[in-house]
Tab-separated table of C-alpha atoms in Angstrom:
chain	number	residue	atom	x	y	z
A	1	SER	CA	0.001	-0.001	-0.004
A	2	SER	CA	1.244	3.509	-0.809
A	3	GLU	CA	-0.544	5.517	1.847
A	4	LEU	CA	0.673	7.044	5.046
A	5	SER	CA	-1.329	8.909	7.660
A	6	GLN	CA	-0.193	11.575	10.095
A	7	ASP	CA	-1.932	13.832	12.569
A	8	PRO	CA	-2.410	17.235	10.913
A	9	ALA	CA	-1.050	19.257	13.823
A	10	VAL	CA	0.367	19.013	17.302
A	11	SER	CA	1.580	21.544	19.825
A	12	VAL	CA	4.137	21.312	22.586
A	13	ALA	CA	5.249	23.598	25.359
A	14	LEU	CA	8.811	24.824	25.179
A	15	GLY	CA	11.102	22.249	26.749
A	16	GLN	CA	8.496	19.505	26.823
A	17	THR	CA	8.278	16.302	24.815
A	18	VAL	CA	6.168	15.680	21.736
A	19	THR	CA	5.663	12.562	19.683
A	20	ILE	CA	4.321	12.532	16.132
A	21	THR	CA	3.287	9.363	14.408
A	22	CYS	CA	3.106	7.997	10.899
A	23	GLN	CA	1.017	4.981	10.058
A	24	GLY	CA	0.848	2.757	6.981
A	25	ASP	CA	1.080	-0.830	5.844
A	26	SER	CA	4.395	-0.241	4.106
A	27	LEU	CA	5.988	0.483	7.479
A	28	ARG	CA	5.766	-3.191	8.321
A	29	SER	CA	8.393	-3.781	5.617
A	30	VAL	CA	10.662	-0.734	5.644
A	31	TYR	CA	11.733	1.997	8.015
A	32	ALA	CA	10.252	5.439	7.534
A	33	SER	CA	12.389	8.505	7.222
A	34	TRP	CA	11.444	11.890	8.641
A	35	TYR	CA	11.892	15.388	7.249
A	36	GLN	CA	11.518	18.793	8.850
A	37	GLN	CA	10.423	21.697	6.691
A	38	LYS	CA	10.316	25.332	7.722
A	39	PRO	CA	8.468	27.991	5.728
A	40	GLY	CA	10.223	28.853	2.513
A	41	GLN	CA	12.868	26.155	2.960
A	42	ALA	CA	13.533	22.750	1.471
A	43	PRO	CA	12.830	19.721	3.630
A	44	ARG	CA	15.684	18.499	5.781
A	45	LEU	CA	16.268	14.891	6.791
A	46	VAL	CA	16.110	14.517	10.567
A	47	LEU	CA	15.725	10.786	11.126
A	48	TYR	CA	16.093	7.597	9.092
A	49	GLY	CA	16.406	3.879	9.541
A	50	LEU	CA	16.035	2.566	13.048
A	51	ASN	CA	16.541	5.802	14.935
A	52	ARG	CA	19.475	7.200	12.924
A	53	ARG	CA	20.194	10.919	12.838
A	54	PRO	CA	22.165	12.662	10.112
A	55	SER	CA	25.144	14.737	11.138
A	56	GLY	CA	24.040	18.014	12.696
A	57	ILE	CA	20.635	16.842	13.922
A	58	PRO	CA	20.334	17.244	17.703
A	59	ASP	CA	19.957	14.141	19.811
A	60	ARG	CA	16.637	15.430	21.144
A	61	PHE	CA	15.213	13.884	17.975
A	62	SER	CA	14.613	10.145	18.255
A	63	GLY	CA	12.521	7.515	16.596
A	64	SER	CA	10.819	4.222	17.188
A	65	SER	CA	8.770	1.731	15.234
A	66	SER	CA	6.172	-0.900	15.982
A	67	GLY	CA	4.081	-2.778	13.473
A	68	ASP	CA	2.615	-0.348	10.954
A	69	THR	CA	3.418	2.773	12.976
A	70	THR	CA	6.591	4.781	13.280
A	71	SER	CA	7.111	7.671	15.673
A	72	LEU	CA	9.312	10.729	15.884
A	73	THR	CA	9.878	12.120	19.361
A	74	ILE	CA	11.318	15.515	20.227
A	75	THR	CA	12.507	15.491	23.819
A	76	GLY	CA	12.875	19.019	25.176
A	77	ALA	CA	11.365	20.821	22.218
A	78	GLN	CA	12.980	24.120	21.198
A	79	ALA	CA	11.491	27.057	19.352
A	80	GLU	CA	13.540	26.180	16.301
A	81	ASP	CA	11.821	22.775	16.094
A	82	GLU	CA	8.654	24.396	14.813
A	83	GLY	CA	7.769	23.350	11.329
A	84	ASP	CA	6.111	20.728	9.216
A	85	TYR	CA	7.266	17.147	9.613
A	86	TYR	CA	6.811	14.586	6.847
A	87	CYS	CA	7.343	10.852	6.991
A	88	ASP	CA	8.346	8.938	3.909
A	89	SER	CA	8.247	5.294	2.963
A	90	ARG	CA	8.676	2.886	0.101
A	91	ASP	CA	6.360	0.413	-1.578
A	92	THR	CA	8.715	-2.524	-1.866
A	93	SER	CA	6.620	-4.355	-4.446
A	94	ALA	CA	6.331	-1.448	-6.868
A	95	ASP	CA	9.548	0.339	-5.853
A	96	LEU	CA	7.638	3.579	-5.373
A	97	ARG	CA	8.221	6.292	-2.814
A	98	PHE	CA	5.572	8.346	-1.065
A	99	PHE	CA	5.155	10.829	1.750
A	100	GLY	CA	2.730	11.253	4.572
A	101	PRO	CA	0.499	14.385	4.530
A	102	GLY	CA	2.643	16.099	7.149
A	103	THR	CA	2.258	17.211	10.780
A	104	LYS	CA	2.556	20.842	11.748
A	105	VAL	CA	4.439	21.165	15.045
A	106	THR	CA	3.936	24.320	17.066
A	107	VAL	CA	6.149	25.091	20.043
A	108	LEU	CA	4.285	27.206	22.564
B	1	GLN	CA	28.732	17.243	1.242
B	2	VAL	CA	26.975	16.823	-2.080
B	3	GLN	CA	24.922	19.792	-3.233
B	4	LEU	CA	22.015	19.927	-5.652
B	5	GLN	CA	20.724	22.943	-7.521
B	6	GLU	CA	17.607	23.167	-9.670
B	7	SER	CA	17.398	25.407	-12.691
B	8	GLY	CA	14.810	26.176	-15.329
B	9	PRO	CA	12.015	28.536	-16.297
B	10	GLY	CA	9.846	29.877	-13.541
B	11	LEU	CA	6.852	30.314	-15.835
B	12	VAL	CA	5.389	27.774	-18.260
B	13	LYS	CA	2.282	28.142	-20.382
B	14	PRO	CA	-0.559	25.645	-20.110
B	15	SER	CA	-0.275	22.635	-22.432
B	16	GLN	CA	3.479	23.174	-22.798
B	17	THR	CA	6.339	21.161	-21.315
B	18	LEU	CA	7.951	21.977	-18.002
B	19	SER	CA	11.700	21.315	-18.147
B	20	LEU	CA	14.019	21.461	-15.189
B	21	THR	CA	17.641	20.476	-14.610
B	22	CYS	CA	19.377	19.539	-11.375
B	23	THR	CA	23.133	20.059	-11.163
B	24	VAL	CA	25.005	17.921	-8.687
B	25	SER	CA	28.191	19.270	-7.150
B	26	ASN	CA	30.760	17.968	-4.633
B	27	GLY	CA	29.992	14.424	-5.676
B	28	SER	CA	29.634	12.264	-8.762
B	29	ILE	CA	26.215	11.412	-10.107
B	30	THR	CA	27.673	8.066	-11.199
B	31	ARG	CA	28.391	6.932	-7.666
B	32	GLY	CA	26.427	3.753	-7.085
B	33	GLY	CA	23.670	3.301	-4.563
B	34	TYR	CA	21.791	6.510	-5.272
B	35	TYR	CA	18.679	7.436	-7.166
B	36	TRP	CA	18.291	10.938	-8.465
B	37	THR	CA	14.832	12.144	-7.650
B	38	TRP	CA	12.280	14.833	-8.356
B	39	ILE	CA	9.728	15.847	-5.708
B	40	ARG	CA	7.234	18.673	-5.889
B	41	GLN	CA	5.128	20.634	-3.464
B	42	ARG	CA	2.035	22.474	-4.593
B	43	PRO	CA	1.348	25.763	-2.774
B	44	GLY	CA	0.264	25.046	0.775
B	45	LYS	CA	0.345	21.305	0.208
B	46	GLY	CA	2.517	18.338	1.080
B	47	LEU	CA	5.347	16.606	-0.721
B	48	GLU	CA	4.718	14.557	-3.831
B	49	TRP	CA	7.267	12.102	-5.202
B	50	ILE	CA	7.490	12.476	-9.007
B	51	GLY	CA	10.065	9.810	-9.719
B	52	TYR	CA	13.708	8.938	-9.956
B	53	ILE	CA	16.441	8.117	-12.432
B	54	SER	CA	19.649	6.228	-11.848
B	55	TYR	CA	22.964	7.265	-13.365
B	56	SER	CA	22.586	4.428	-15.862
B	57	GLY	CA	19.258	5.819	-17.036
B	58	THR	CA	16.819	3.505	-15.292
B	59	ALA	CA	13.765	5.524	-14.362
B	60	LEU	CA	10.620	4.998	-12.305
B	61	TYR	CA	7.719	7.400	-12.101
B	62	ASN	CA	4.776	8.094	-9.882
B	63	PRO	CA	1.825	6.286	-11.546
B	64	SER	CA	-0.302	9.421	-11.214
B	65	LEU	CA	2.153	11.339	-13.449
B	66	LYS	CA	3.659	8.527	-15.470
B	67	SER	CA	1.903	9.393	-18.754
B	68	ARG	CA	3.343	12.924	-18.772
B	69	VAL	CA	6.786	12.534	-17.112
B	70	GLY	CA	10.204	11.889	-18.565
B	71	MET	CA	13.590	12.003	-16.866
B	72	SER	CA	17.103	11.873	-18.238
B	73	VAL	CA	20.654	11.997	-16.939
B	74	ASP	CA	23.789	13.599	-18.359
B	75	THR	CA	26.773	12.098	-16.570
B	76	SER	CA	29.249	14.310	-18.442
B	77	LYS	CA	27.643	17.391	-16.871
B	78	ASN	CA	26.736	15.728	-13.572
B	79	GLN	CA	23.110	16.665	-14.172
B	80	PHE	CA	19.730	15.082	-14.351
B	81	SER	CA	16.539	16.516	-15.795
B	82	LEU	CA	12.768	16.452	-15.577
B	83	ASN	CA	10.260	16.953	-18.353
B	84	LEU	CA	6.593	17.228	-17.539
B	85	ARG	CA	4.347	17.449	-20.592
B	86	SER	CA	0.949	19.040	-21.111
B	87	VAL	CA	1.063	21.056	-17.919
B	88	THR	CA	-1.933	22.723	-16.323
B	89	ALA	CA	-2.334	25.134	-13.446
B	90	ALA	CA	-2.400	22.095	-11.142
B	91	ASP	CA	1.295	21.576	-11.925
B	92	THR	CA	2.184	24.913	-10.322
B	93	ALA	CA	4.513	23.924	-7.532
B	94	VAL	CA	7.945	24.136	-5.973
B	95	TYR	CA	10.022	21.428	-7.624
B	96	TYR	CA	12.852	19.884	-5.659
B	97	CYS	CA	15.595	17.571	-6.789
B	98	ALA	CA	16.942	15.219	-4.171
B	99	ARG	CA	19.249	12.256	-3.724
B	100	ASP	CA	17.581	9.024	-2.680
B	101	ARG	CA	19.805	6.647	-0.801
B	102	ALA	CA	19.321	3.057	0.247
B	103	THR	CA	21.619	1.708	2.944
B	104	SER	CA	19.808	-1.601	3.303
B	105	THR	CA	16.754	-3.347	1.947
B	106	VAL	CA	14.646	-1.645	4.628
B	107	THR	CA	16.290	1.769	4.870
B	108	TYR	CA	15.648	4.470	2.301
B	109	TYR	CA	15.908	8.221	2.664
B	110	PHE	CA	16.463	11.477	0.795
B	111	ASP	CA	19.730	12.676	2.258
B	112	SER	CA	20.334	15.756	0.099
B	113	TRP	CA	17.919	18.265	-1.347
B	114	GLY	CA	18.121	21.214	-3.668
B	115	GLN	CA	16.683	24.510	-2.488
B	116	GLY	CA	13.700	24.115	-4.783
B	117	THR	CA	12.454	26.136	-7.723
B	118	LEU	CA	8.973	27.579	-8.060
B	119	VAL	CA	7.305	26.957	-11.356
B	120	PHE	CA	4.101	28.768	-12.270
B	121	VAL	CA	1.856	27.434	-14.974
B	122	SER	CA	-0.038	30.335	-16.427
B	123	SER	CA	-0.795	31.965	-19.765
């Protein structure tokens, strides 16, 4: 299946923890990757594989996966963490890529 | 760190062909294990995968766009290109080129992105 679902929006108080989820059948077969996008900017990879962070991504970003659901957790959210977060997966049978609809994260 | 940069017209007339090029720098497009990808984002909307091309020319497209899309690669210039035919206003979007990487059979991610280029479709 080539569909992913995400909550449209979440909010978190400064310094608190927030978890955003991504759900889809494809996630039983592959790991999702996560991208942060701020207004007017290109998306930036923040998490991939089983909880892997690219160089330069703070360790307050972490991930987990269970069944058809993958989660991105920001522990101690900062103002600069505001933005849209997209998950991405792969249809292994058709070799297609697709994104979730995105979650808007607001830091209060 | 590899860098990608999109280039092409910012305005295309309806029914014409949208053509964009992505130039890859600080890395060879012929390096194995990568797929060179186009992704777009309509105004106020989410990300849409258009398709990819390998350095050898193997391409795969989003089924929803497959009838209108073509991609090519020019290894001598370290570039890859997108053609989208018969465009309409619905194709107005920011178009990104990106590098798709697979580090295992279960791990795929876009590790490098261009800054994006806005293409308007209007007469």
